[in-house]
Coordinates of C-alpha atoms in Angstrom, one line a residue:
X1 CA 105.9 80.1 78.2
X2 CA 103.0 81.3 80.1
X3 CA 102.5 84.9 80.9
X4 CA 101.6 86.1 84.1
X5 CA 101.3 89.4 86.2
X6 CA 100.8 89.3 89.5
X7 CA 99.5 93.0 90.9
X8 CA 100.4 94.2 94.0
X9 CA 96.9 96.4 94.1
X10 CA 93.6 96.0 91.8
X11 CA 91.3 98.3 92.1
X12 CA 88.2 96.5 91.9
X13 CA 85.4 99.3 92.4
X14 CA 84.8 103.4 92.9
X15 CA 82.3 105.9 93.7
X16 CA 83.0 109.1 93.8
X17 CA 85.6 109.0 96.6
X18 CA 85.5 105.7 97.9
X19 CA 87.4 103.2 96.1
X20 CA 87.7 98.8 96.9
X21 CA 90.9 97.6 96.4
X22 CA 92.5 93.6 96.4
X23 CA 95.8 94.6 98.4
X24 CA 98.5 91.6 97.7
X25 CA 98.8 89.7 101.2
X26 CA 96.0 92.6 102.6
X27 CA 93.0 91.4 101.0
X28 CA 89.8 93.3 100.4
X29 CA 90.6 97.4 101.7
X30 CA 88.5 100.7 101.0
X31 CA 90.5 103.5 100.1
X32 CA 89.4 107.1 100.7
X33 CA 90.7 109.4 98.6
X34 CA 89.6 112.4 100.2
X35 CA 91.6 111.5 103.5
X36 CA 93.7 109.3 101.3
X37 CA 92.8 106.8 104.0
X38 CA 93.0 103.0 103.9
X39 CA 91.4 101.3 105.8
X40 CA 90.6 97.1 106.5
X41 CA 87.5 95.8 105.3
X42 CA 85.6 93.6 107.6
X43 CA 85.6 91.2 105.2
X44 CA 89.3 91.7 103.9
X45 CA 90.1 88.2 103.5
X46 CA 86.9 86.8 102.5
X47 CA 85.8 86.5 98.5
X48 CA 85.6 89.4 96.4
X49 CA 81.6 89.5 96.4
X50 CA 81.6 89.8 99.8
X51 CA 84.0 92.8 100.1
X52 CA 81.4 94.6 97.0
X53 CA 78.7 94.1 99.1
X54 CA 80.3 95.6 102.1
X55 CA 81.7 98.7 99.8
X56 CA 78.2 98.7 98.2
X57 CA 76.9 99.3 102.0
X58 CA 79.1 102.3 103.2
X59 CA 78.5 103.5 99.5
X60 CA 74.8 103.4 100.2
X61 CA 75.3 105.1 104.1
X62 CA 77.7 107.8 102.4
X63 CA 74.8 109.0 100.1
X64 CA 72.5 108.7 102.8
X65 CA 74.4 110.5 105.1
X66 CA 75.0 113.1 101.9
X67 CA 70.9 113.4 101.2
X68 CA 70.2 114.2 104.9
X69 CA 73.1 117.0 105.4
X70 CA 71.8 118.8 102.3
X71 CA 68.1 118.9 102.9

């Protein structure tokens, strides 16, 4: 008998407070766990590379965003 699990939520990648999850049925969704916010990716029901490279691009704007508040 073959064993397998089937998760209703993977988390597939964090930052800091950003975190891409595989929602069962949802597809592709960034969490914030700051405003404990979930929210659609644009590419929530395309292939999981695609969604990393969207949640590596709000990644990228949230430090950028970061760097120019400080300074």
């Amino acid at each position: 008998m073959e064993n397998t699990t089937e998760y209703m939520i993977k988390s597939i990648k964090t930052f800091d407070h950003l975190e891409l999850i595989w929602v069962k049925g949802e597809g592709y969704m960034l969490l914030d766990k700051n405003n404990t916010s979930l929210k659609s990716l644009k590419s929530a029901k395309k292939n999981e590379m695609e969604a990393m490279k969207e949640f590596d691009l709000i990644v990228f704007h949230y430090l950028k965003d970061q760097y120019y508040s400080v300074g």
